[in-house]
Coordinates of C-alpha atoms in Angstrom, one line a residue:
M1 CA 8.5 -16.7 -17.1
T2 CA 7.6 -17.7 -13.6
A3 CA 5.5 -15.1 -11.9
S4 CA 7.4 -13.1 -9.2
L5 CA 7.0 -9.9 -7.2
E6 CA 9.7 -8.2 -9.2
L7 CA 7.1 -5.7 -10.3
W8 CA 7.1 -2.0 -11.1
P9 CA 4.0 0.0 -10.1
I10 CA 2.7 2.9 -12.2
G11 CA -0.4 4.9 -11.6
N12 CA -2.1 8.2 -11.1
C13 CA -4.1 7.8 -7.8
Q14 CA -7.1 6.7 -9.8
V15 CA -5.8 3.6 -11.6
S16 CA -2.6 1.6 -11.3
A17 CA -0.8 -1.2 -13.0
L18 CA 2.1 -3.6 -12.2
I19 CA 4.7 -4.2 -14.9
D20 CA 6.9 -7.3 -14.8
R21 CA 10.6 -7.9 -15.6
A22 CA 9.8 -8.3 -19.3
G23 CA 7.9 -5.0 -19.5
R24 CA 4.4 -6.6 -19.5
Y25 CA 1.4 -5.2 -17.8
V26 CA 0.4 -8.2 -15.6
W27 CA -1.9 -6.5 -13.1
G28 CA -4.2 -3.6 -13.3
C29 CA -7.9 -3.0 -12.4
I30 CA -10.4 -0.7 -14.1
P31 CA -12.0 1.7 -13.3
R32 CA -10.2 1.9 -9.9
V33 CA -7.8 -0.2 -7.8
D34 CA -10.6 -2.5 -6.4
G35 CA -12.2 -3.1 -9.9
D36 CA -12.2 -6.0 -12.3
P37 CA -8.6 -6.6 -13.5
A38 CA -8.2 -5.9 -17.2
F39 CA -4.6 -7.1 -16.6
S40 CA -4.9 -10.3 -14.6
S41 CA -2.1 -12.6 -15.7
L42 CA -0.2 -12.2 -12.5
L43 CA -2.8 -14.5 -11.0
D44 CA -3.0 -16.8 -14.0
D45 CA -0.3 -19.5 -14.6
A46 CA -1.1 -19.9 -18.3
P47 CA 2.1 -19.9 -20.4
R48 CA 3.3 -16.5 -21.4
A49 CA 1.5 -15.2 -24.6
G50 CA 0.5 -18.8 -25.4
E51 CA -2.7 -19.9 -27.0
G52 CA -5.6 -18.9 -24.7
A53 CA -3.5 -16.7 -22.5
F54 CA -4.8 -13.2 -21.8
G55 CA -4.9 -10.5 -19.2
F56 CA -1.7 -8.8 -20.2
W57 CA -0.2 -6.1 -22.4
E58 CA 3.3 -6.7 -23.8
I59 CA 5.4 -4.9 -26.3
D60 CA 8.2 -7.4 -27.2
L61 CA 11.4 -6.7 -29.1
E62 CA 12.1 -9.7 -31.4
G63 CA 15.0 -11.7 -30.1
T64 CA 15.4 -9.7 -26.9
V65 CA 18.6 -10.7 -25.0
Q66 CA 18.7 -7.9 -22.4
T67 CA 16.0 -5.9 -20.6
T68 CA 16.8 -3.1 -18.1
Q69 CA 14.2 -1.0 -16.2
S70 CA 14.3 2.1 -14.1
Y71 CA 12.0 4.9 -13.1
L72 CA 12.5 8.4 -14.3
R73 CA 13.9 10.2 -11.3
N74 CA 11.3 11.1 -8.6
T75 CA 8.4 9.8 -10.6
P76 CA 6.4 6.5 -11.0
I77 CA 7.1 6.7 -14.7
L78 CA 8.9 3.5 -15.9
V79 CA 11.4 3.2 -18.6
T80 CA 12.1 -0.3 -20.1
N81 CA 14.9 -0.8 -22.5
H82 CA 15.1 -4.0 -24.7
V83 CA 18.2 -5.0 -26.7
D84 CA 18.5 -7.9 -29.1
A85 CA 21.6 -9.9 -30.1
D86 CA 22.4 -7.6 -33.0
G87 CA 22.2 -4.5 -30.9
N88 CA 18.8 -3.3 -32.1
A89 CA 17.1 -1.6 -29.2
V90 CA 13.9 0.1 -28.2
E91 CA 12.8 2.2 -25.2
I92 CA 9.3 1.9 -23.7
I93 CA 8.0 4.6 -21.4
D94 CA 5.0 3.6 -19.3
F95 CA 2.9 6.0 -17.1
C96 CA -0.6 7.0 -16.1
P97 CA -1.3 10.7 -16.8
R98 CA -1.6 12.9 -13.7
F99 CA -1.3 16.7 -13.7
K100 CA -3.3 19.8 -13.0
R101 CA -5.6 21.0 -15.8
N102 CA -8.4 23.5 -15.7
G103 CA -8.0 24.0 -12.0
R104 CA -8.2 20.3 -11.0
M105 CA -6.2 17.2 -11.1
F106 CA -6.4 15.3 -14.4
R107 CA -6.1 11.6 -13.7
P108 CA -8.1 9.6 -16.3
V109 CA -8.7 5.9 -16.2
A110 CA -5.8 5.6 -18.8
F111 CA -2.5 4.0 -19.4
V112 CA 0.1 5.5 -21.8
R113 CA 3.0 3.7 -23.6
I114 CA 5.5 5.4 -25.8
V115 CA 7.9 3.3 -27.8
R116 CA 11.1 4.9 -29.2
P117 CA 13.7 3.3 -31.5
V118 CA 17.1 3.6 -29.8
A119 CA 19.5 1.7 -32.1
G120 CA 19.5 -0.3 -35.4
S121 CA 16.2 -1.6 -36.9
P122 CA 14.2 -3.1 -34.0
R123 CA 11.1 -5.2 -34.7
I124 CA 8.4 -5.4 -32.1
R125 CA 5.1 -7.3 -31.6
V126 CA 2.3 -5.7 -29.5
R127 CA 0.0 -8.1 -27.7
L128 CA -2.9 -6.3 -25.9
R129 CA -5.2 -8.9 -24.5
P130 CA -7.3 -7.5 -21.6
S131 CA -9.4 -9.9 -19.5
T132 CA -12.9 -9.5 -18.2
D133 CA -15.1 -11.0 -15.6
W134 CA -12.2 -11.7 -13.3
G135 CA -10.1 -13.6 -15.8
S136 CA -12.8 -15.8 -17.1
A137 CA -12.8 -14.4 -20.6
K138 CA -10.7 -12.4 -23.1
A139 CA -12.2 -9.1 -23.9
A140 CA -14.0 -8.9 -27.3
T141 CA -12.8 -6.2 -29.7
T142 CA -14.2 -3.8 -32.3
R143 CA -12.0 -1.8 -34.6
G144 CA -11.9 1.8 -35.9
S145 CA -9.6 3.6 -38.3
N146 CA -7.1 4.6 -35.6
H147 CA -8.3 2.6 -32.6
V148 CA -9.3 -0.7 -31.1
R149 CA -12.1 -1.0 -28.6
Y150 CA -12.0 -3.6 -25.8
L151 CA -15.3 -4.6 -24.3
L152 CA -15.0 -5.2 -20.6
G153 CA -18.4 -6.3 -19.4
D154 CA -20.7 -3.2 -19.2
K155 CA -17.9 -0.9 -20.0
A156 CA -15.2 -0.5 -22.7
V157 CA -11.8 1.0 -23.1
R158 CA -10.3 2.3 -26.3
L159 CA -6.7 2.0 -27.5
S160 CA -5.8 5.0 -29.7
T161 CA -2.4 4.8 -31.3
S162 CA -0.1 6.1 -34.0
A163 CA 1.0 2.6 -34.8
P164 CA -0.7 0.6 -37.6
V165 CA -4.0 -0.5 -36.0
G166 CA -4.2 -3.7 -38.1
W167 CA -0.8 -4.8 -37.0
I168 CA -1.7 -4.3 -33.4
E169 CA -5.0 -6.2 -33.8
D170 CA -3.2 -9.1 -35.7
E171 CA -0.2 -9.1 -33.2
R172 CA 2.1 -8.8 -36.2
L173 CA 5.9 -8.2 -36.0
F174 CA 6.8 -4.9 -37.5
R175 CA 9.8 -2.5 -37.6
V176 CA 9.9 0.6 -35.3
E177 CA 11.3 3.5 -37.4
R178 CA 9.7 6.3 -35.5
P179 CA 8.3 6.9 -32.0
L180 CA 4.9 5.1 -31.5
H181 CA 2.3 6.3 -29.0
F182 CA -0.4 4.2 -27.3
F183 CA -3.2 5.6 -25.2
L184 CA -5.5 3.1 -23.5
G185 CA -8.3 4.9 -21.9
P186 CA -12.0 6.0 -21.9
D187 CA -14.1 4.9 -24.9
E188 CA -14.0 8.3 -26.4
S189 CA -12.5 9.7 -29.6
F190 CA -9.0 10.9 -29.2
S191 CA -9.4 14.3 -30.9
E192 CA -5.8 15.6 -30.5
D193 CA -2.6 14.7 -32.3
I194 CA -1.8 11.6 -30.3
A195 CA 2.0 12.0 -30.5
A196 CA 2.0 15.6 -29.4
A197 CA -0.7 15.0 -26.8
T198 CA 0.9 12.0 -25.1
E199 CA 4.3 13.6 -25.1
A200 CA 2.8 16.6 -23.5
M201 CA 1.1 14.3 -20.9
L202 CA 4.5 12.8 -20.2
D203 CA 6.2 16.1 -19.6
R204 CA 3.4 17.4 -17.4
T205 CA 3.2 14.2 -15.4
V206 CA 6.9 14.3 -14.8
E207 CA 6.7 17.9 -13.6
E208 CA 3.7 17.1 -11.3
W209 CA 5.5 14.2 -9.5
R210 CA 8.8 16.0 -9.2
H211 CA 7.1 19.0 -7.8
W212 CA 5.4 16.8 -5.2
V213 CA 8.6 15.1 -4.3
R214 CA 10.4 18.4 -4.0
G215 CA 8.0 19.2 -1.0
L216 CA 9.1 16.2 1.0
A217 CA 11.2 16.6 4.0
T218 CA 13.5 13.6 3.4
P219 CA 16.3 12.4 5.7
H220 CA 19.9 12.8 4.5
E221 CA 20.5 9.1 4.2
W222 CA 18.5 6.6 2.2
Q223 CA 16.8 9.3 0.2
E224 CA 16.1 7.1 -2.8
A225 CA 14.4 4.5 -0.7
V226 CA 12.3 7.1 1.2
I227 CA 11.3 8.9 -2.0
R228 CA 10.3 5.7 -3.8
S229 CA 8.3 4.5 -0.8
A230 CA 6.6 7.9 -0.5
I231 CA 5.6 8.0 -4.2
T232 CA 4.2 4.4 -4.0
L233 CA 2.2 5.2 -0.8
K234 CA 0.8 8.2 -2.7
L235 CA -0.2 5.8 -5.6
C236 CA -2.1 3.7 -3.0
Q237 CA -4.4 6.7 -2.2
H238 CA -7.6 6.8 -4.2
E239 CA -7.4 10.6 -4.6
E240 CA -11.0 11.1 -5.5
T241 CA -12.2 10.1 -2.0
G242 CA -8.9 10.1 0.0
A243 CA -9.0 6.4 0.9
I244 CA -5.7 4.6 1.1
V245 CA -5.5 0.9 0.1
A246 CA -3.4 -1.6 1.9
A247 CA -1.9 -2.9 -1.3
M248 CA -2.6 -2.9 -5.1
T249 CA -3.1 -6.7 -5.4
T250 CA -5.3 -9.5 -4.1
S251 CA -4.5 -13.1 -3.4
I252 CA -0.6 -13.2 -3.4
P253 CA -0.1 -16.0 -0.9
E254 CA 1.7 -15.3 2.4
H255 CA 3.8 -18.4 1.6
A256 CA 3.7 -21.2 -1.0
N257 CA 0.4 -23.1 -1.1
S258 CA -0.7 -21.5 2.2
G259 CA -4.3 -20.6 1.3
R260 CA -3.6 -17.3 3.1
N261 CA -4.6 -15.4 0.0
W262 CA -6.4 -12.1 0.8
D263 CA -7.8 -9.1 -1.1
Y264 CA -5.9 -6.0 0.1
R265 CA -7.4 -3.5 -2.3
Y266 CA -9.4 -1.8 0.3
C267 CA -8.9 0.9 3.0
W268 CA -8.1 -0.5 6.4
I269 CA -8.4 2.1 9.1
R270 CA -5.2 0.7 10.7
D271 CA -3.1 0.6 7.6
A272 CA -4.2 4.1 6.5
Y273 CA -3.3 5.4 10.0
Y274 CA 0.2 4.1 9.7
T275 CA 0.5 5.5 6.1
V276 CA -0.5 9.0 7.0
Q277 CA 1.7 8.9 10.1
A278 CA 4.8 8.0 8.0
L279 CA 4.0 10.6 5.3
N280 CA 3.4 13.2 8.0
R281 CA 7.1 12.8 9.0
L282 CA 8.0 13.8 5.4
G283 CA 5.5 16.7 5.3
A284 CA 3.2 15.2 2.7
L285 CA 0.1 16.8 4.2
D286 CA -2.0 16.4 1.1
V287 CA -2.4 12.7 1.8
L288 CA -3.4 13.4 5.4
E289 CA -6.0 16.0 4.4
G290 CA -7.5 13.7 1.7
Y291 CA -7.7 10.8 4.1
L292 CA -9.2 12.9 6.9
E293 CA -12.1 13.9 4.6
Y294 CA -12.7 10.2 3.8
L295 CA -12.5 9.3 7.5
R296 CA -14.9 12.0 8.6
N297 CA -17.5 10.6 6.2
I298 CA -16.8 7.1 7.6
V299 CA -17.4 8.3 11.1
D300 CA -20.6 10.2 10.1
N301 CA -22.0 7.1 8.4
A302 CA -21.1 4.6 11.1
A303 CA -24.2 3.0 12.6
S304 CA -24.3 3.4 16.4
G305 CA -20.7 4.4 16.4
H306 CA -19.4 1.0 15.3
I307 CA -16.4 1.3 13.0
Q308 CA -15.5 -1.6 10.7
P309 CA -11.8 -2.5 10.3
L310 CA -12.0 -1.7 6.5
Y311 CA -14.1 0.0 3.9
G312 CA -14.1 0.2 0.1
V313 CA -12.3 3.1 -1.5
G314 CA -15.6 4.8 -2.1
G315 CA -16.6 4.3 1.5
E316 CA -18.5 1.1 0.8
A317 CA -19.3 -0.9 4.0
T318 CA -20.1 -4.3 2.4
L319 CA -17.1 -6.1 0.9
T320 CA -18.5 -9.6 0.4
E321 CA -15.8 -12.1 0.0
W322 CA -15.9 -14.7 -2.9
E323 CA -13.5 -16.7 -5.0
A324 CA -12.9 -16.0 -8.7
P325 CA -12.9 -19.4 -10.6
G326 CA -11.5 -17.9 -13.8
L327 CA -8.0 -17.4 -12.3
S328 CA -5.7 -20.2 -11.0
G329 CA -3.8 -17.9 -8.7
Y330 CA -0.2 -16.7 -8.3
R331 CA 2.0 -19.5 -9.7
G332 CA -1.2 -21.6 -9.7
M333 CA -1.6 -21.2 -5.9
G334 CA -5.3 -20.3 -5.5
P335 CA -7.8 -19.4 -4.5
V336 CA -8.1 -15.9 -5.9
R337 CA -10.3 -14.0 -3.5
V338 CA -12.4 -10.9 -4.2
G339 CA -13.7 -8.8 -1.3
N340 CA -12.6 -9.4 2.3
Q341 CA -14.7 -11.0 5.1
A342 CA -12.7 -9.0 7.7
Y343 CA -15.2 -6.1 7.2
Q344 CA -17.6 -8.1 9.4
Q345 CA -15.0 -8.5 12.2
V346 CA -14.8 -6.6 15.4
Q347 CA -11.3 -5.0 15.8
H348 CA -11.3 -2.4 18.6
D349 CA -8.0 -0.8 17.7
A350 CA -9.8 1.1 14.8
Y351 CA -11.2 3.5 17.4
G352 CA -7.7 4.5 18.4
Q353 CA -6.5 4.9 14.9
I354 CA -9.4 7.1 13.9
V355 CA -8.6 9.5 16.8
L356 CA -4.8 9.4 16.2
S357 CA -5.2 10.1 12.5
N358 CA -7.5 13.1 13.3
V359 CA -5.7 14.6 16.3
Q360 CA -2.9 16.3 14.3
A361 CA -5.6 18.5 12.7
F362 CA -6.2 20.2 16.0
F363 CA -2.6 21.3 16.3
D364 CA -1.2 21.7 12.8
Q365 CA -1.5 25.2 11.5
R366 CA -0.2 24.3 8.1
L367 CA -3.4 22.4 7.2
L368 CA -5.9 24.1 5.0
R369 CA -8.6 23.0 7.4
V370 CA -7.7 23.1 11.1
A371 CA -10.0 21.0 13.2
G372 CA -12.4 22.8 15.6
I373 CA -15.0 22.1 18.3
E374 CA -17.4 20.4 15.9
D375 CA -14.7 17.9 14.8
F376 CA -14.0 17.2 18.5
E377 CA -17.6 16.6 19.2
A378 CA -17.8 14.2 16.2
L379 CA -14.9 12.2 17.6
E380 CA -16.2 11.9 21.2
P381 CA -18.6 9.0 20.2
I382 CA -15.5 7.2 18.9
G383 CA -13.8 7.7 22.2
E384 CA -16.9 6.4 24.0
R385 CA -16.8 3.2 21.9
A386 CA -13.1 2.9 22.8
W387 CA -13.9 3.2 26.5
Q388 CA -16.7 0.6 26.2
S389 CA -14.6 -1.8 24.1
F390 CA -11.0 -1.7 25.3
D391 CA -11.3 -4.7 27.7
K392 CA -13.6 -6.8 25.4
P393 CA -12.5 -9.6 23.0
D394 CA -11.9 -8.9 19.4
A395 CA -10.2 -10.4 16.3
G396 CA -7.1 -8.3 16.8
L397 CA -4.9 -6.6 14.3
W398 CA -3.9 -9.9 12.7
E399 CA -7.6 -10.6 11.9
L400 CA -8.0 -14.0 13.4
R401 CA -11.0 -15.6 11.8
T402 CA -12.0 -18.2 14.3
K403 CA -10.5 -16.9 17.6
S404 CA -11.3 -13.9 19.8
H405 CA -9.3 -12.5 22.7
V406 CA -8.8 -9.3 24.6
H407 CA -5.7 -8.1 22.7
T408 CA -3.2 -5.8 24.5
Y409 CA -2.6 -3.9 21.2
S410 CA -6.3 -3.2 20.7
A411 CA -6.7 -2.2 24.4
A412 CA -3.7 0.2 24.1
M413 CA -5.1 1.7 20.9
C414 CA -8.4 2.3 22.7
W415 CA -6.4 4.0 25.6
A416 CA -4.7 6.1 23.0
A417 CA -8.1 7.3 21.7
C418 CA -9.1 8.7 25.1
D419 CA -5.6 10.0 25.8
R420 CA -5.4 12.0 22.6
L421 CA -9.0 13.3 23.0
A422 CA -7.8 14.8 26.2
N423 CA -4.9 16.5 24.3
A424 CA -7.4 17.8 21.7
A425 CA -9.7 19.2 24.4
K426 CA -6.8 20.9 26.1
V427 CA -5.7 22.8 22.9
L428 CA -9.4 23.7 22.3
N429 CA -9.5 25.0 25.9
I430 CA -12.3 22.8 27.1
P431 CA -10.9 21.8 30.6
S432 CA -14.0 19.7 31.6
R433 CA -13.7 17.4 28.6
C434 CA -9.9 17.3 29.0
D435 CA -10.3 16.0 32.5
F436 CA -13.1 13.7 31.5
W437 CA -11.0 11.9 28.8
Q438 CA -7.8 12.0 30.8
D439 CA -9.6 10.3 33.7
R440 CA -10.8 7.6 31.4
A441 CA -7.4 7.1 29.8
D442 CA -5.8 6.8 33.3
N443 CA -8.4 4.1 34.3
M444 CA -7.8 2.2 31.1
R445 CA -4.1 2.3 31.5
A446 CA -4.4 0.8 35.0
V447 CA -6.5 -2.0 33.8
I448 CA -4.2 -2.8 30.8
E449 CA -1.0 -2.7 33.0
Q450 CA -2.5 -5.1 35.5
A451 CA -4.2 -7.5 33.0
A452 CA -1.4 -7.8 30.5
W453 CA 1.6 -7.9 32.8
R454 CA 3.2 -11.3 33.6
P455 CA 5.4 -10.9 36.7
D456 CA 6.8 -14.4 36.4
T457 CA 8.5 -13.7 33.1
E458 CA 8.6 -9.9 33.6
R459 CA 7.0 -9.0 30.3
L460 CA 3.6 -8.1 28.8
S461 CA 1.3 -10.7 27.2
A462 CA -0.3 -10.1 23.8
T463 CA -3.7 -11.1 25.3
F464 CA -5.2 -10.4 28.7
A465 CA -6.1 -14.0 29.5
G466 CA -3.2 -15.8 27.9
D467 CA 0.6 -15.7 28.0
D468 CA 1.3 -14.9 24.4
L469 CA 4.1 -13.3 22.4
D470 CA 3.1 -10.9 19.6
A471 CA 5.2 -8.4 17.6
S472 CA 2.5 -5.8 18.1
L473 CA 3.6 -5.4 21.7
I474 CA 6.5 -3.4 20.4
Q475 CA 4.1 -0.7 19.3
L476 CA 3.4 0.2 22.9
L477 CA 6.5 2.3 22.5
E478 CA 5.2 4.2 19.4
L479 CA 1.9 4.8 21.2
R480 CA 3.7 6.3 24.2
F481 CA 2.0 3.8 26.4
L482 CA 5.5 2.7 27.6
S483 CA 8.8 4.5 27.4
P484 CA 12.1 3.0 26.2
E485 CA 13.6 3.2 29.7
D486 CA 10.6 1.4 31.3
P487 CA 11.9 -2.1 32.5
R488 CA 8.5 -3.5 31.5
F489 CA 9.1 -2.5 27.9
Q490 CA 12.7 -3.7 27.9
G491 CA 11.6 -7.1 29.3
T492 CA 8.8 -7.3 26.7
L493 CA 11.2 -6.4 23.8
N494 CA 13.7 -9.0 24.9
A495 CA 11.0 -11.7 25.1
V496 CA 9.5 -10.7 21.7
E497 CA 12.9 -10.6 20.0
A498 CA 14.0 -14.0 21.5
G499 CA 10.7 -15.7 20.7
L500 CA 9.8 -14.2 17.3
R501 CA 13.0 -13.2 15.6
R502 CA 14.2 -15.5 12.8
G503 CA 17.6 -14.3 11.7
S504 CA 17.1 -10.8 10.3
H505 CA 13.3 -11.1 10.2
M506 CA 10.4 -11.0 12.7
L507 CA 7.3 -13.2 12.8
R508 CA 4.0 -11.7 13.8
Y509 CA 3.5 -14.5 16.2
A510 CA 4.7 -18.1 16.5
S511 CA 1.5 -19.8 17.6
E512 CA -1.0 -21.6 15.5
D513 CA -3.8 -19.7 13.9
D514 CA -6.7 -20.6 11.6
F515 CA -4.3 -21.9 9.0
G516 CA -1.7 -23.5 11.3
L517 CA 1.8 -22.2 12.1
P518 CA 3.0 -19.2 10.1
H519 CA 6.0 -19.9 7.8
T520 CA 7.0 -16.4 6.7
A521 CA 8.0 -13.2 8.5
F522 CA 6.0 -10.1 8.4
N523 CA 8.1 -7.2 7.1
V524 CA 6.6 -4.4 9.1
C525 CA 7.3 -6.3 12.3
T526 CA 11.0 -6.2 11.5
F527 CA 10.8 -2.5 11.0
W528 CA 9.0 -2.2 14.4
L529 CA 12.0 -4.1 15.9
I530 CA 14.4 -1.7 14.2
E531 CA 12.7 1.3 15.8
A532 CA 12.7 -0.3 19.2
L533 CA 16.4 -1.2 18.9
H534 CA 17.1 2.4 18.1
F535 CA 15.1 3.8 21.0
T536 CA 16.7 1.4 23.5
G537 CA 20.2 2.3 22.6
R538 CA 21.1 -0.4 20.1
D539 CA 21.6 1.9 17.2
K540 CA 24.3 -0.1 15.5
D541 CA 22.2 -3.2 15.5
A542 CA 19.3 -1.2 14.2
R543 CA 21.3 0.3 11.2
L544 CA 22.6 -3.2 10.3
L545 CA 19.1 -4.7 10.3
F546 CA 17.7 -1.8 8.3
E547 CA 20.4 -2.1 5.6
E548 CA 19.6 -5.8 5.5
M549 CA 15.9 -5.1 4.9
L550 CA 16.7 -2.6 2.2
S551 CA 18.7 -5.3 0.4
R552 CA 15.5 -7.4 0.3
C553 CA 13.6 -4.8 -1.8
T554 CA 12.6 -5.5 -5.4
A555 CA 14.5 -3.8 -8.2
A556 CA 11.7 -1.1 -8.0
G557 CA 12.8 -0.5 -4.4
L558 CA 9.7 -1.9 -2.8
L559 CA 8.5 -4.7 -0.5
S560 CA 5.5 -7.0 -0.2
E561 CA 3.9 -8.0 3.1
D562 CA 5.9 -11.1 3.9
I563 CA 9.3 -12.7 3.4
D564 CA 10.7 -16.2 3.7
P565 CA 13.3 -15.8 6.5
V566 CA 15.5 -18.6 5.0
S567 CA 15.4 -17.9 1.3
G568 CA 14.6 -14.2 1.4
E569 CA 11.9 -14.6 -1.2
L570 CA 9.0 -12.1 -0.9
W571 CA 5.5 -13.2 -0.5
G572 CA 2.1 -11.6 0.2
N573 CA 0.4 -8.7 -1.5
Y574 CA 2.4 -6.0 -3.2
P575 CA 3.4 -3.2 -2.8
Q576 CA 2.4 -3.3 0.8
T577 CA 1.8 0.0 2.5
Y578 CA 2.8 -1.3 6.0
S579 CA 6.3 -2.3 4.6
L580 CA 6.8 1.0 2.9
V581 CA 5.8 2.9 6.1
G582 CA 8.4 0.9 7.9
M583 CA 11.2 1.9 5.5
I584 CA 10.2 5.6 5.8
N585 CA 10.0 5.6 9.6
C586 CA 13.3 3.8 10.1
A587 CA 15.1 5.9 7.6
V588 CA 13.9 9.1 9.4
L589 CA 14.9 7.7 12.8
L590 CA 18.3 6.3 11.8
S591 CA 19.6 8.9 9.3
K592 CA 22.5 11.2 10.1
P593 CA 21.2 14.8 10.3
W594 CA 21.6 17.2 7.4
S595 CA 23.9 19.2 9.6
A596 CA 26.5 16.3 9.2
I597 CA 27.2 17.4 5.6
R598 CA 26.3 21.1 5.6

C-alpha cells in the first residue's frame, strides 16, 4: 500500500498515533509526541509487512476485501471494521486512555486495541514490530506468561493481552472467537483483569471526551468538521506542560521530492497562538489556560528577553536538527529530519503572539487564574523587545533560511504587542502605562504604513524594502491593523488574490525561496482568504470556497499543511494545527446563527 495522508489520529494529550486505511499503526512516538517513533513505517518505504519491515502494528483479517473506519461520535476513538469475501468480520477499537482518576488526569504512555468478532469465523494475524533508534532497528523482545516486552533503547514497553501470547510473538493466523484485548504501555505488570480493565478504560475515555465536546460553543453549520478539528487540536496539546505542537509528524514533504521536509513536533509560539485563538471561539478555555502556564515559563526563562520562534514540548530551547539515516522517508522522499534549525532564527512576530495569547487573561472572568499587575509587568519586557525589533530584518513567519527582510507581518505583530499592552494597562487602571504603550503603538503604526505602502500599485508590500506579495498581508485584518472598509486593505486583498490564488487555493508567496519556487498551496492561507472575502462582503464566494476546502479533508475530517492546487493531493505534515484552526474560524464566521432553526 502506497503511503498516504489518509490517516486517523488517536491520542490522549501525552502520546498519539496515526492509523492508516488498513488499520495499521504507522506513526507514533514514545514517550511523547517529539520522541523516538516506535511506529515509524509512515516514513519507511519498505514493502508492507515484508521481510525486514518494521515500525508498525497491524491486526489483519485473513482475506480482507473491505475495510471501513470511523470515530466514535465526539471522540478520537477509532473503530475499524474488516470483512472478508465470505462475510467473516471483525471490529477493532483503537484509543489511548484518558480520564480523571484519583483527582487527576490519567493519560499513560499507552495504546489500547480491542478486537471483537462481528460475523462468521474470522481469522486474524497480529504483527507488532516496533522500531527503535529512529527506524534503524527492530525492537528486540522478551516474553512472559501473558505479555511481550519490546526493548526501545534505554526504555521498554510491554504488551499485555488476553490473546495467546505465543501466537502474537509468532505472528500466527488464529480464529477470533471472543473479544481480545491488547494494552501496549509501561513496562509494568498488568495486575487487573485485562478485559474488564480495558473495557472500563474505553467507557471512561468515551465519557471524558464527550464531556469535553459538550462544553464547546459550536456553530450551527459544519458542526462535525468543527468538533473533529477541535478534538484534534486538543490532541496536539502536551497536557503535562501546556505546549501545543504544530503537527504530529516530521518530514512529510511539502510536495514530491521537494526536500522541504521539516520536523513539526514542537511548539511554535505563532502556531500555538492561532490554536488557542480558534479554541477560544469555541470556549475551550482549558487549552488556553494550559498554554499560558507554558508560555509564562518560556517568558521567565528567556535570556535578555529574546524569544525563540519555537521550543520543545517540555520548554527545551535547543532543538538541534539532524537527519535520521534509518528511514528512507515518506514514499522514499527523504531526508527524515529530527529537530528544527528554526529555533536559532530571529522571528519578531513571536513578541506579538505572546502578548496576544496572554491579553485575554486580563479580561476574561471565566478563567481560573485572571491575570494581574505582576503578569502585566512580566509582559512589558516582551513589549520592549517588540518596540526595538519591529523595523528590523527577520526570517519572517515562513522561516526563510538564507534571506532576511523587514517583514510587514512581523512588524504588525510587534505593533499588536504594544497596542494590546495598552489595552491591558487600561483594564488594570494604570493610565501612565496605557499612554506609554499606546504612544509606542501609534508611532509603530505610522512607520509601518509609510514603509509598506506602495502608492503606484495601491497596496501594501510584504517587506519594507521590496515590492512583494505574501498571503500573510491578509492577516492585517485579523490583527485590527486595517479594517475591511479601508481602501488600502481592499487594494492589498485584490493584489494578493490575483497574484497568489491558484483555482481554489492560495500560495504563501510566488517568489523563489531557499528551495526554488513553491509548487503547493498552503491550506491556512486559503482560510485567511475565506475570512477576508466574508468581511469584505463576498460572503457567497467565501462559503463556496469553504465548502471546497472541506471536500479536500481526509476521511478523518482533517487537513495537512499543503495541497497540490491541480490534483488536490495533500502534502506536508499532518494533522496540521494551522489548517484545523482555519476550518474552525471560517465555520464560526460563515455559519447561520442558531436562531435560524430555533
